[in-house]
Every structure is written in C-alpha cells, then in structure tokens.
Amino acid sequence: MKTTLRQCYICLCFAVLQNFTYAQRNIHWEIQRYDGWYNNLAHHCRGSAGTSLQRLLPAAYSDGVYQTLTEPQNPNPRKISNAAMKGESGLPSVRNRTVLGVFFGYHVFSEIIGIDNSGCPPEFLNIKVPIGDEIFDPEKTGNIIIPFQRCQWCKQSGNSPNNPRRQINSVTSWIDGSSVYGTSQSWSDVLRSFSGGKLASGSDPLFPKESDLNLAMWKAPDPSTGQGGTDGIYGFGNTRANENLFLQAVSIVWFRYHNHLAEELAEKHPMWSDEDLYHNARKWLIAVYQDITECGWGATPRLRGTGRSLVWSLSSKMGISEDESYNQHVDPSLSNEFQAAIQFMATLMPPGVYMRNKTCHFQEVTSSNGSKWPAHRLCDSYWKRKHPDIKVPEDVDSLLLGMISQIAEKEDNVVVEDLRDYWYGPVKYSRTDYVSSSIQRGRDLGLCSYNNAKKYFGLKPVGNWSDINSNLYQSNKQLFEELAILYGNDIENLELLPGTMLENWGDPGELLTEIVLDQMQRLRDGDRFWFENTKNGLFTAEEIERIQNTSFHDVIVAVTSIEAGDIQKEVFNWLHGDPCPQPEQISAGKLAPCVPLTVTDYFAGSITGYSLLILTLCSFPLVSYFIAWIVAQLRKRDVKEMKKKKKHVASIKQVLSADGVAAQEWQGPKDETFPVLIETNQDQIIKVFDSRSNLIRIIPLQNYKNVPVIQSNNRGCKTLLIKVPKEYDLVLFFHSEEECTGFIQQLKVNGIPISESKKKEQSLLKEAVTKKQRSQILETFFRQSFAQVLKIDPLDTGNFEAGSSSKIKEAIECELSRTEFAESLGLKPQSMFVESMFSLADEDGNGYLSFREFLNILVILMKGSPEEKSKLMFTMYDVDGNGFLSKQEFFTMLKSFIEISNNCLSKDQAEQVIESMFNEAGFKHKAELTWEDFHYLLRDHDKELQLTQLRFKGMEPPEVFNKMYRKVSFVDGIEHGIPAEPRLYTEAKKETYQKNKVHQKIQEFKRFIENYRRQIVVVVIFYGISVGLFLERVYHYSFESQHTGIAEVSLPGIAISRGSAASISFMFSYILLTMCRNLLTFLRETFLNQYIPFDAAVDFHKLVAITALVGTVIHCMGHATNIYMFCNTPLSILSCLFPKVFINDGSDLPQKYYWWFFQTVPGLTGVILLAILALMYVFSSRHFRRISFRGFWLTHHLYVLLYIMIILHSSFGLIQEPMFHVYFLVPAILFVGDSLISLSRKKREINVIKAELLPSDVTYVQFQRPVDFEYKSGQWVRIACLALGTNEYHPFTLTSAPHEDALSLHIRAAGPWTTRLREMYSPKIVTELNGYPKIYLDGPFGEGHQEWNKYEVSVLVGGGIGVTPFASILKDLVFKSSFKSKMTCKKVYFIWVTRTQRQFEWLADIIREVEETDQNNLVSVHIYITQFAEKYDLRTTMLYICERHFQKVLNRSLFTGLRSVTHFGRPQFEPFFISLQEVHAEVQKIGVFSCGPPGMTKNVEKACQVLNKKDQTHFTHHFENF
C-alpha cells in the first residue's frame, strides 16, 4: 500500500514538473525576479524592493538619529520656494529638450526609486504657510499648513547616531522593468493575461485593463473635480503611473511594446507557450529600456557622447566608464542624494502639453469646465479619470506627438506654478507645493548641506552665494539676497536640494551631474542582468547590437499609428528642421486657470447623524425599561386572569348543594395548597371536589360519635383541622374567619358530631396527620402483618428506638380504607377484584379492614393449602352466600381477572371460555358449582395454588424483605432524626451607645470591619486588580505606544477605552466564577471558606456586574471620542493604525461614523453588547425581577450571546491584539466544567397531548411532533419538564413510529425525577395546572437499535421497560410492509421478557395493532412472564389456569387478548437462536437487538458468541442496558 502511494506521489510530482518544464522549455537563462532579490549572489537583498536607501554622506539630523532640522534651524520650505523657485513660465529649454524626455525621465525615476509610501507610525513635518501667502493663505489667517508625512523607514535603524534612520525604497533599484511588470510575482500575475505571453488589456487591446481590488494602484482623487474611484485608473507596474495624462501615456507605450514583442515572438515561434512568450518579451523589453536609459534617454548611436542627452549631457566631459563588465562588489542601491536629480526634472516641467496629429495640426483640448484651450493644463491633468480628449488609442498617439514636438521649460531654478502652487495634495487639501514638499523630503531623508556634498564628490565648496551660479546671480541678485537672509547669511547652511536647483543653467550643475553619474554607473555595473553583460547568457552579441540600435523612436513607431517620418529620430530633443515645430513656447497665461485649493471637512454632514446615533445608544436602557414595563403589564394581566379563574369555585357552588364551601386544602408543609370545594349532607358524609368538580375524596362520618374539629385562633382565625378517624386529616384554609365559622356550623346542621377547640395555626398544622404521614403508618402496618404471618425476627422489621412502641401500636390499631387497600395492590378502588376481596375480608362490615381482618386473609393467601385458597376464591365470588357458584358468579370472577388484563375480552368470549372449562370438567349440564366442583375444576393446578400468594405493592419476599428493610430503615431514620426546632424570635439586646458621635462612628466602623472582613478583603483585591489594569493600559498608551502613532490621533479616547477594556475584560471573565454553583458548594466545605465568603457569591456577582456596567459606560465614551477622531483622520494615518483594514492608496475619504459602528466587527458587536447589557441589567433590577422572574431568567440567559459577542468584539480588535482570552480562559473552563451537568444542547417546547398513569409506575406521555422532527424507529430523545422546577434532561426511547403525527414515551418511575414527573402528570396536578405541563425536547439521537432494518432477519429482545425502542420498531415495520415499501428486513422476532402480566398492559394495544395490520406475518411475538418461575400471585395463578382454556378456544391470550405466544419462565436464547439457524438457513447474518437489564443482555451476548463460533448463520448483537 505504501509503495503504491509513493509511486502515485512520484508520478504526480513528475507530471507537475513536466508541465512546468514544458511551459518554460524555451527559456534557457535565469529569469530575473520581480522583487530584485538574488541579482547579487553575494548579497542577495541588494537592490531589492523594500531595502533601505544608501547614504553617501552622514545624516544631517538634529540629534544625529532621526530628528529633522526644521524651523528654526532651517528656513521655512514655502519661503524658500517663494524666494528661489518662483518665476515666469514660457522659457524654452536651452538644449531643446522635449516634454517627452521630461516624462520619460519621471518614468525612469519611478523605475528605480519609490519613497512616497508614508511611514508607520505616522510622523508629520507639516509646513507652516507664511501669513498672507497669496495661494494658500490669501485671507491672512496665519494658521494654514501644508501637510507633510514622513516616508517609510527601516525599523532596524534610527536608534543611535551610529545607526541613523534609513528610508525604504519600495521598488527595486535595478532597471528591470518594475514600472511595467511590478515588484512582485503576484503583482505581475494580476497584470498578465496568461494568453499569448501578453499583458492584460481592457476592452481595447491598446489600453491596459483598469485597476481593480486585486491591484493596489494609487487612486488619488482628481484635485480639479474631486472625482475618485478606479474608473480610468489603469494597471501598471508603477503604483503612481496614472499620476498625470503624460506619465500615463509613456506607461501605455511600454505596455504596448511588451505585447508587440510577444506578438512578434509568437509569429516567429508559434509553438512557444505563454510562459515562453511572456518571459522572452519581458527580457527584450528590459534590455531595450536599459539601453534607452543608458544612452541618454533615446540618443541614437551616432549621437552617443555628444552631450545632447538629458542626464548624461556632461558625459563627454565626465562620461560613464566604458567598462561594461559586471562587478558584484558594487552596491547599486539608490542613494538619498539622488533625490536631487528628481528635483532637476521639475524645472523642465511645462505648465501645459500640446496635442497634435500626424499632419502637424495642434489640436485644442477641453478643460475641466468644458472650455477649449490650446494645450492640456498640467495642474488640470493630475489623476484624471476618462479625459474627454483621451478616448481612443489614436488620442494617446496625438498626445505623444505633441510631447515629442514640444520644447520643455528652461533648465534653471524656476518651477512652474502648476507644481509649486497647484501640485495635488492629500484628500483634505486638494493642492500643495511640490517644491516645499521636496525640500521637506530632503530634511526627512537627512540630506547633508550643499557644500558637504560638494566636498564628498571632490568639488570645490562655494564660499559666496554668487559662486553657486554666477549667471543666475547676475540676472537675479535679489533671489540670492532673500535666500541668504533665510539661511542666516551662512552659506554652509544651504541645503542640498535648493543648492543643486540653483546651480542649473542649461545643463545640470556639476554636483547634480556627479550624483547622477555615480548612481547610474553603480546601477549598470552592479546589475548581473544588465543586457550588455555577456556572462549572464541573456543575449548574444548580435542581439546586443540589435538592442543598441533600438531607440525610443523605434518603440513609438512600433506600437502607435505614428510613422517614422512623423517625428524626429531623437524624440527627446527637437532640432531645427525636425517635423512639426510647436506653435509657440507655451506659458501659464495662455492656458486654463488652475482650480484653486479646496479644504475638505471630513466630518461635514455627519454631526447630526453622529449625535443622533449616540443618543440612540444612550437610549438603550430606556428602551429596555420600556420593554420591561410591557412585560410587567402583561404579567399583571396574567395575574388578574388567574384571579378570575379562581372564581370557578363559585360556579361549582351553583351546581352543587347550597352547603358547598370553597377553600384551599393543605396537605403538608412542603406541598402547595390547591383549591377545593367541600360539601356536607345529612348522610354525615364530607365530599371533597377539585377545581374541575371531580370528586377526589369521600369522608364517611356516620359511625363516629365524636369528630374533633380544631380552629386556629391567630392569623385571621381562618384555618380549620378536621381529625378524620382511620384516615389522614383534612386541613382547610378559608378566605375569612366568617367562612370558617360558617362551615363549622354546617357540620353541626348536618348532624356530624364534632367537638370544637382552638389552637395557634402553627400548632394546628403540626398536629394534623398528613397523607404522607398516613402512608408511613400504613407501611408499618404491612410490615408488621408480614412479620407475624411469615414469623420474621422483629429485629429484621426495623430498628425502632424511642417512641417506636407507640408508633407500632398506632399502626396496628389503624384500619385500611377501601382506597388504601386497592392502592396497596396496585389496582383501582372500583376494581371488581378489590371489591370482592375487600368485602370478604371486612368481617364487621364497617367499611375498613382492621389489622386482625387483614391478617386472617393474609394467612390463608401466604400459608394456606390449595383447598383453603380455592375455598377463599369460592367464597369471594359467592355473592349471595348460598354455597354455590353460578355461571354468572363465575363470569363475575373471570371478569375481575380480565379487568387486570385490560378488559380485552367481550362478554361472548368470556362465556365461551366458561363453557369450555365446564365442558372439560364434565359440568356441562350444571348451572351452579359447589366448592368441591370448583376445586375439582382446579385439580390440575394444586402446585400453582400451593405457591400462590397475594402480592402487595413493594412486598415480595425474599427480595421484598430487603426492600422492606430498607424502607423501614429509612422511616426509622426520619423518626429518629429529630427535626430541628423552629428558630425562636427573640428581641435583640439593646446596647447603649456613647454620646460621643465620633466614638459611635469608630465603633460602628470596627464592627463593620469585623463582620465583613472577608468581603472587604475580596472587594479590595477585586478593585485593586481592576484599577491596576486600567492604569497600566492608560500608561502604556500614553507613554509607551509612540511606535504605533495611535496616541497622536486620539490620546484621551484611546487611553480611556483601552484602560476600561482591560478592566471590564477582567470583570466579565471572573464574574463567571460567581455562577459556578457546584464549585462554590464544594469550596464552602474547605478551609478556603475561612478566607473567602463563598456564601456572598450572589452579592459579589451584583457588585461585579454594577462595576462592569460603569466600566462599560466609560469604555463607550472613550470609543465615541475615538470614532470622532478617526472620522477626521487621513487615510494615510488610518492605514498605519489599522493595516489589516485600510490600504493607503489615496483613493477615499476616511470612513464615516456609521462604518465604524455597523460595518466593523468590533463596532457591530459593541452595539449588540450594549443592547444585551441594557436588557440584562434592567430585568435584573429588584423591581422587575420581583414582577417577572421569568423575564429576569430569560434575559440573564443571554449571557451565552454576551460572551460570544465579547469574544468577537475583542478578537477582531482594530487597535491592539486580542487580550480577552487571557482573562477569560480559566474562568470559562471552570464555568463550563461546573455547568456540564445542567446545561443541555437544545430545547424544544412541546405541548403534551395526552398523559396517563399506567400500572407498574409507568407514565405514558404523548406530545406534539415538531414540524422539522425527523427520526428513525429505535432512536431516543432527551426531555425536560420545567414545571418540575428544573431544566435537567433525561433520555427515553421513543415508542411512537416515524409515520405517526405525534410522539410518545413510556417512562417508568425509577428515580426522583421520573417519580416527580409521574406526579406532575397525575390527574390531580393536571387539574391544578389546568392542562398538561409542557416538555422540552432534545433529539433525536441514534443508537444501535435503529439498524434493525439492515438485516433480513432481526431478533428484538426487550426486558421490562426495555421494550420501548421495539414498540416503535414494530409499528414502523408493519406500517412499511402494509405499503409494500422496499425493505431488507423480511422477518422480525420480538421477545419480551417481563416479570408480571401487569407490566405489559400498556403494550397490549401496540402489539394488537401490529397483529391486526401484519397481513404478511412479518412479526412473531413471544412473551415470557418470569414471575411464574418464582412467586405465584393469587390473581396470576387464576389467570394462568384460565389462560390454558382461553388459548384452546379463541387462540388468544387471556392476559392480552393477543395471538402472541405467552411463555412462563425465562427464555433460553441459545436453543432459540439454533432454531432460527434452521428456519432461516439461507440467511447469512441475523441482527439481534436487546434492551433491558444487564443480566438479560449478557445472556443474549453469550448465546450469540457461542453460536458465532460455528460456521453457520452469524448473529450480530446490539444492546442497551437500563
């Protein structure tokens, strides 16, 4: 197996490798990485994206580390801009450099340097605008700034003077086409089409595809229109390639050129894959790009070294070394000082750009306001979306033609206003000063002074201002004077950027030339993938020559509609005689005016909504109070309705006699009272009715001369005790003393002999004999009876100590009523058998059985001979006492037996059985039987009669005596355990306080400390931890979070919100410990209780809750402040604070307040938490808890949702890493462990349709089936009944079938919960509740029994109540067979092992239904009654005798009326299974499913194991024990 898997894995890897190899089989060189890594094999990261800039000179920081030299050390940048870079536009380039060369230069710079990314944490060097600045402060406010944020830096730098801050270059330092392809593999993949080796295009193949969410292009809004979004933002390798229309046009050229190369290669090599074409095209594009850049930005070979190129104009004097070999020791990283070269390009930038066609017609263009102008205004072209003049590819060609023919601005110090005054700014400020920002960027980079840079490069420092540029000094001496003043007349303070710009005059100054040549030569010599490096295997000599002969002119002609003759060969220079000269040197005055600065208020229009939202959140408690008020009103209405229902007693009065009196019956100190109606009549009988007018008790008082009646003499004198002889007493609570007195008068009027007395209510109730006490007396009665009959040692009947003799005497003197006698037999009082037996035993006919009368009949039944027992039966049913038993009397006897077996026989069937028995005995012609005839009828059953006993409930020797002994011991324990005396009410001792109030307060304080010292210690520890956590977070965010920048945005709000968050995290976590009831109960018994007040857990719970509420309010106030501040914070800062949420792409305004509240997980969960807490706290108040405890209980169970929301709220925190789990984990584990007993998985509230109390302590419950409740026969559920006062769940097997509309359970009272459930569904309690208590359903759940239908033959073995799963299975089987459903199961054998016939009375209907509907004889039922093998009950014996005759005649069981075979004894499973093997020899596997006592399932398992040893049918056993 392992070898096969290994071979499959190898084949898979080989297939993947083969596909990859096939995709790149025409690539025989090392592919250059996009991120610049591993270009230098000795220093892998050199020149890669994300590395730091190289510092040629020491950093010029004020502290030598990172603090910049700003005002007052250096002049205001805006003042420098106004003084040194301001001037008129419209002066042409001295070297006739074209505008195309300018923007190509910016494209080159974007290829090798990227320092525009803002640093995190955000640091600002905002530029203060001079008062009265005509552009930025025309109103002379003096409070205007130009925002400036420091760029990204290396976190490992800036920590000492030896390691000053180093800035990060976000792009590669190599000229490797990163501006075309991006700086990562993923970026490149987004740009690719993966078809034909091309870059992805839009709807027009000559335009790149527009940016989407997968590509983080810079999307700053148009400063002239405010338009934003991705529309018109194309996908390029450089994030800012869409900065203006002209840089965008150059980028489109390179996009087209790649696809042009891919098409050429595809035509030449049609079998190449997409990977082959893409990487070959990329390789050629990079090489051409390198050559054009190196050779003076487009200078043709004949002009190389002539000095006419842009940044290489001095190469004839100080040209780059001709040694083009690769040198791995050269570091190509961009230097900080190279920033000066970019500023030189700013002086060449024109205020506008022409468009023309191929016929030299210069076109008019449309401005933002729709007017026509001769050229595109630069300030109106920033981040333009869908310019009306750039719609089709030919429009881009026209723009390129205009740029090729247009002469750039003069190479001097002047920068046009489009850059200096109207450069695009951040979202809040639409305009800024490019020159001021560049100067400030130089300070951010820590650039050295102008003279220091000259010294570094071996140039002579300047000593006078005039030495910088003598030509400029002569023409504009004032400029230098103003500049000198700004720098304090100290030329040594002159910064690098202003100095290099001032020395320009036609060509770059000598310092700038040195900086550029140093950088460009290092870029070439240190690039292992440079196209002229023959050792890298990229190109052959012929290919290198071809690349060197390719100019940007050739590139443009190849990818546009422009023909070679339409433009000059040197597209970066325009000479006299070249095609299409510009109409005139364009100036700002001839173009559309720039849209002025606009300041955006981020929070504009949000004040009203934000205020309303805060008010809404604050109103949550009020809404909760309103909800609670509604609940309270509904609760009051329910109480009123309940009071109305009590009036039903009055309606009963109208039906009954006028003597009926309404009252509340008291049955014991722990039992609730319930309404009854008491009626007396002239027969001296008291009748008790329930609220439904059902007669529940008859108290005959005819034979008594004195009935004690005791009335209470306190608490309203409305309690009455009637001492009922030989029964338990009747205790009544009346509504008033008058009603009580009136009822006593009725007793007298009806002739009941009473003796009146009065006692305190407490003494009265203590004297009353309750029903429970009566049952204890009867238990002693039966115990003593059996002790005398069976001659049991008195020591075995119980251990009675003090007072036991009197109790035994009381029990022996008591007499059984008919109802008590019937209950002892487990029968109904109106049963014929009970009536016959009771009448026979009641010798004196007083309606009660004395101890002697009960003993006489017990002796016969327990020790009598067969003749004596048959004589007893004969006498019982010889109603007329004539010494003969007629057929009618015999029928009466049989009918009394049949009552026990569900009354399943008709009169005709019973007569038929009698006739058969008479005929068999030879009494066919006799109408009456003598005792001798009757005994002869039973002649074959002497043995059974010999063993016959009368079984009383719970009294079966020898097991009976064990149970009896336990019961006696229990009673003894109760009788011996002297109940605690009620606590006395005593008046507190009064202490005389000192008159000194100070002393009184001190004494009071001491006692308080003494009484609550444990509580105080716990509270101090709790508040100490809470306050400590709060202060720690406040200190952290105030003094230790500078690296995050969060404090600079919202220090008060952050400190408060985070401090309170730490505190309430602790509180909401450890409040769970106060809810661990089991744990607290355990800990109360330990030594810890001496130090911790576990009994005060509820009070401490309230204290923590209130404190947490206060902390929550403080937390919300902090976040309200935070959200306001965040809504006023630029996106560049938000992206630093929340890098997982925001991306700084310059695209959008900060999110609105509602986004923070409803579109973030912390915000939304925070709102939900406020709502939950409001409900929980309001409903937990004393007032509402008293009115609606259920409302309190339900809302407090929202704690599950509360903690889920808290976990989500903290897990998705925007400011700090999740910390809640640190506090929550331990308390949660303890709480979950403590709650496992009581918590359930699921609840279903179900209406009970029917409930019936069956014999053998079985309760039948039928309830509604939920709509979505799907189950299989044999499955089980868990139910709970909250009417019991608990939500605990218990498992029971469903006895209903899946096709039935209702669900049913048969529950045996085997424990406290099931016993209480049985009591809850008793007619009495149901009457009191006006309906059946509802249940909660959890399930269904599967078990092995549901697999019965997977076997051709299944054997179902049920023991006792263990038949419940098989009841469902049998009904399901027959139902499916009746519809001829396709089933695997063909035969089912049902074996029920039961102790006595009384235990299956409830199952008889189910089996009868199965027999009636089982037309195909699928089910074979066998019933085993095990009691016959042990003890013989009188009724059981007689039924057994009749059973034989009954089965002979009607083929039905007398016990059930069923066709099922009834066996007496225990089943022999092994022989039974052997017979199954013979009957079903063709079946290979038989499923055996048993459920019942462990002994039975063990025997089944043993039989299966024995038979499975043989090579025959296999028995698969599934079992469950109860």
PDB file of C-alpha atoms in Angstrom, residues 551-671:
ATOM      1  CA  SER A 551      15.720  53.734 -29.863  1.00  0.00           C
ATOM      2  CA  PHE A 552      12.595  55.055 -28.204  1.00  0.00           C
ATOM      3  CA  HIS A 553      11.711  56.408 -31.654  1.00  0.00           C
ATOM      4  CA  ASP A 554      11.586  52.826 -32.865  1.00  0.00           C
ATOM      5  CA  VAL A 555       9.498  51.789 -29.905  1.00  0.00           C
ATOM      6  CA  ILE A 556       6.923  54.526 -30.507  1.00  0.00           C
ATOM      7  CA  VAL A 557       6.673  53.794 -34.204  1.00  0.00           C
ATOM      8  CA  ALA A 558       6.218  50.086 -33.457  1.00  0.00           C
ATOM      9  CA  VAL A 559       3.326  50.500 -31.025  1.00  0.00           C
ATOM     10  CA  THR A 560       1.436  53.521 -32.332  1.00  0.00           C
ATOM     11  CA  SER A 561      -0.051  54.722 -35.568  1.00  0.00           C
ATOM     12  CA  ILE A 562       2.836  57.203 -35.860  1.00  0.00           C
ATOM     13  CA  GLU A 563       5.043  56.647 -38.856  1.00  0.00           C
ATOM     14  CA  ALA A 564       8.806  57.167 -38.893  1.00  0.00           C
ATOM     15  CA  GLY A 565       8.587  60.413 -40.840  1.00  0.00           C
ATOM     16  CA  ASP A 566       6.043  61.963 -38.480  1.00  0.00           C
ATOM     17  CA  ILE A 567       8.595  62.505 -35.726  1.00  0.00           C
ATOM     18  CA  GLN A 568      12.303  63.194 -35.380  1.00  0.00           C
ATOM     19  CA  LYS A 569      14.774  60.421 -34.733  1.00  0.00           C
ATOM     20  CA  GLU A 570      15.762  61.930 -31.393  1.00  0.00           C
ATOM     21  CA  VAL A 571      12.405  62.059 -29.691  1.00  0.00           C
ATOM     22  CA  PHE A 572      13.941  63.539 -26.547  1.00  0.00           C
ATOM     23  CA  ASN A 573      15.364  66.544 -28.460  1.00  0.00           C
ATOM     24  CA  TRP A 574      13.885  68.736 -31.135  1.00  0.00           C
ATOM     25  CA  LEU A 575      16.298  70.359 -33.600  1.00  0.00           C
ATOM     26  CA  HIS A 576      15.709  72.870 -36.260  1.00  0.00           C
ATOM     27  CA  GLY A 577      14.357  71.118 -39.303  1.00  0.00           C
ATOM     28  CA  ASP A 578      12.676  68.321 -37.392  1.00  0.00           C
ATOM     29  CA  PRO A 579       9.000  67.656 -38.225  1.00  0.00           C
ATOM     30  CA  CYS A 580       6.184  69.766 -36.800  1.00  0.00           C
ATOM     31  CA  PRO A 581       7.643  72.570 -34.685  1.00  0.00           C
ATOM     32  CA  GLN A 582       5.470  73.774 -31.793  1.00  0.00           C
ATOM     33  CA  PRO A 583       3.373  76.894 -32.480  1.00  0.00           C
ATOM     34  CA  GLU A 584       4.977  78.724 -29.563  1.00  0.00           C
ATOM     35  CA  GLN A 585       6.592  78.086 -26.212  1.00  0.00           C
ATOM     36  CA  ILE A 586       3.613  77.657 -24.021  1.00  0.00           C
ATOM     37  CA  SER A 587       3.161  79.693 -20.826  1.00  0.00           C
ATOM     38  CA  ALA A 588       0.699  79.553 -17.956  1.00  0.00           C
ATOM     39  CA  GLY A 589      -1.018  82.758 -19.002  1.00  0.00           C
ATOM     40  CA  LYS A 590      -2.214  81.181 -22.234  1.00  0.00           C
ATOM     41  CA  LEU A 591      -3.820  78.187 -20.565  1.00  0.00           C
ATOM     42  CA  ALA A 592      -6.897  77.488 -18.480  1.00  0.00           C
ATOM     43  CA  PRO A 593      -6.512  78.732 -14.907  1.00  0.00           C
ATOM     44  CA  CYS A 594      -5.794  76.115 -12.240  1.00  0.00           C
ATOM     45  CA  VAL A 595      -8.622  75.123  -9.926  1.00  0.00           C
ATOM     46  CA  PRO A 596      -7.659  76.654  -6.565  1.00  0.00           C
ATOM     47  CA  LEU A 597      -7.130  74.883  -3.275  1.00  0.00           C
ATOM     48  CA  THR A 598     -10.131  73.362  -1.587  1.00  0.00           C
ATOM     49  CA  VAL A 599     -10.154  72.108   2.004  1.00  0.00           C
ATOM     50  CA  THR A 600     -12.388  69.150   2.774  1.00  0.00           C
ATOM     51  CA  ASP A 601     -14.007  68.754   6.154  1.00  0.00           C
ATOM     52  CA  TYR A 602     -14.093  65.022   6.732  1.00  0.00           C
ATOM     53  CA  PHE A 603     -16.904  65.265   9.264  1.00  0.00           C
ATOM     54  CA  ALA A 604     -19.069  67.601   7.236  1.00  0.00           C
ATOM     55  CA  GLY A 605     -22.680  66.429   7.158  1.00  0.00           C
ATOM     56  CA  SER A 606     -22.080  63.831   9.859  1.00  0.00           C
ATOM     57  CA  ILE A 607     -22.596  65.871  13.020  1.00  0.00           C
ATOM     58  CA  THR A 608     -26.371  65.404  13.122  1.00  0.00           C
ATOM     59  CA  GLY A 609     -26.281  61.691  12.339  1.00  0.00           C
ATOM     60  CA  TYR A 610     -23.458  61.049  14.764  1.00  0.00           C
ATOM     61  CA  SER A 611     -25.257  62.891  17.532  1.00  0.00           C
ATOM     62  CA  LEU A 612     -28.496  61.013  16.893  1.00  0.00           C
ATOM     63  CA  LEU A 613     -26.657  57.700  16.910  1.00  0.00           C
ATOM     64  CA  ILE A 614     -25.009  58.458  20.248  1.00  0.00           C
ATOM     65  CA  LEU A 615     -28.391  59.464  21.652  1.00  0.00           C
ATOM     66  CA  THR A 616     -29.878  56.232  20.316  1.00  0.00           C
ATOM     67  CA  LEU A 617     -27.204  54.171  22.014  1.00  0.00           C
ATOM     68  CA  CYS A 618     -27.761  56.088  25.213  1.00  0.00           C
ATOM     69  CA  SER A 619     -31.477  55.316  24.945  1.00  0.00           C
ATOM     70  CA  PHE A 620     -30.901  51.536  25.039  1.00  0.00           C
ATOM     71  CA  PRO A 621     -31.566  51.420  28.799  1.00  0.00           C
ATOM     72  CA  LEU A 622     -34.744  53.438  28.290  1.00  0.00           C
ATOM     73  CA  VAL A 623     -35.876  51.038  25.578  1.00  0.00           C
ATOM     74  CA  SER A 624     -35.092  48.143  27.902  1.00  0.00           C
ATOM     75  CA  TYR A 625     -37.090  49.798  30.647  1.00  0.00           C
ATOM     76  CA  PHE A 626     -39.976  50.184  28.230  1.00  0.00           C
ATOM     77  CA  ILE A 627     -39.781  46.509  27.279  1.00  0.00           C
ATOM     78  CA  ALA A 628     -39.639  45.568  30.944  1.00  0.00           C
ATOM     79  CA  TRP A 629     -42.648  47.780  31.616  1.00  0.00           C
ATOM     80  CA  ILE A 630     -44.597  45.985  28.878  1.00  0.00           C
ATOM     81  CA  VAL A 631     -43.610  42.619  30.345  1.00  0.00           C
ATOM     82  CA  ALA A 632     -44.677  43.828  33.770  1.00  0.00           C
ATOM     83  CA  GLN A 633     -48.064  44.924  32.446  1.00  0.00           C
ATOM     84  CA  LEU A 634     -48.565  41.594  30.723  1.00  0.00           C
ATOM     85  CA  ARG A 635     -47.593  39.841  33.910  1.00  0.00           C
ATOM     86  CA  LYS A 636     -50.112  41.860  35.895  1.00  0.00           C
ATOM     87  CA  ARG A 637     -52.740  40.983  33.325  1.00  0.00           C
ATOM     88  CA  ASP A 638     -51.926  37.308  33.722  1.00  0.00           C
ATOM     89  CA  VAL A 639     -52.267  37.607  37.477  1.00  0.00           C
ATOM     90  CA  LYS A 640     -55.670  39.161  37.047  1.00  0.00           C
ATOM     91  CA  GLU A 641     -56.710  36.357  34.728  1.00  0.00           C
ATOM     92  CA  MET A 642     -55.522  33.808  37.264  1.00  0.00           C
ATOM     93  CA  LYS A 643     -57.640  35.511  39.907  1.00  0.00           C
ATOM     94  CA  LYS A 644     -60.581  35.335  37.571  1.00  0.00           C
ATOM     95  CA  LYS A 645     -60.029  31.628  37.132  1.00  0.00           C
ATOM     96  CA  LYS A 646     -60.318  31.156  40.864  1.00  0.00           C
ATOM     97  CA  LYS A 647     -63.921  32.153  40.562  1.00  0.00           C
ATOM     98  CA  HIS A 648     -64.612  28.739  39.052  1.00  0.00           C
ATOM     99  CA  VAL A 649     -65.258  27.538  42.598  1.00  0.00           C
ATOM    100  CA  ALA A 650     -68.187  29.904  42.829  1.00  0.00           C
ATOM    101  CA  SER A 651     -69.665  28.447  39.678  1.00  0.00           C
ATOM    102  CA  ILE A 652     -69.357  24.974  41.193  1.00  0.00           C
ATOM    103  CA  LYS A 653     -71.386  26.184  44.160  1.00  0.00           C
ATOM    104  CA  GLN A 654     -74.287  26.952  41.888  1.00  0.00           C
ATOM    105  CA  VAL A 655     -74.361  23.368  40.628  1.00  0.00           C
ATOM    106  CA  LEU A 656     -73.891  21.611  43.967  1.00  0.00           C
ATOM    107  CA  SER A 657     -75.912  21.983  47.106  1.00  0.00           C
ATOM    108  CA  ALA A 658     -76.066  25.230  48.925  1.00  0.00           C
ATOM    109  CA  ASP A 659     -73.828  23.781  51.629  1.00  0.00           C
ATOM    110  CA  GLY A 660     -70.712  23.793  49.379  1.00  0.00           C
ATOM    111  CA  VAL A 661     -67.849  25.912  50.696  1.00  0.00           C
ATOM    112  CA  ALA A 662     -64.731  26.990  48.747  1.00  0.00           C
ATOM    113  CA  ALA A 663     -61.366  26.646  50.457  1.00  0.00           C
ATOM    114  CA  GLN A 664     -57.702  25.767  49.983  1.00  0.00           C
ATOM    115  CA  GLU A 665     -56.622  22.271  51.102  1.00  0.00           C
ATOM    116  CA  TRP A 666     -53.289  21.911  52.891  1.00  0.00           C
ATOM    117  CA  GLN A 667     -51.589  18.529  52.548  1.00  0.00           C
ATOM    118  CA  GLY A 668     -48.201  19.092  54.118  1.00  0.00           C
ATOM    119  CA  PRO A 669     -45.514  21.644  54.976  1.00  0.00           C
ATOM    120  CA  LYS A 670     -43.660  21.083  51.705  1.00  0.00           C
ATOM    121  CA  ASP A 671     -46.702  20.743  49.465  1.00  0.00           C
TER     122      ASP A 671
END
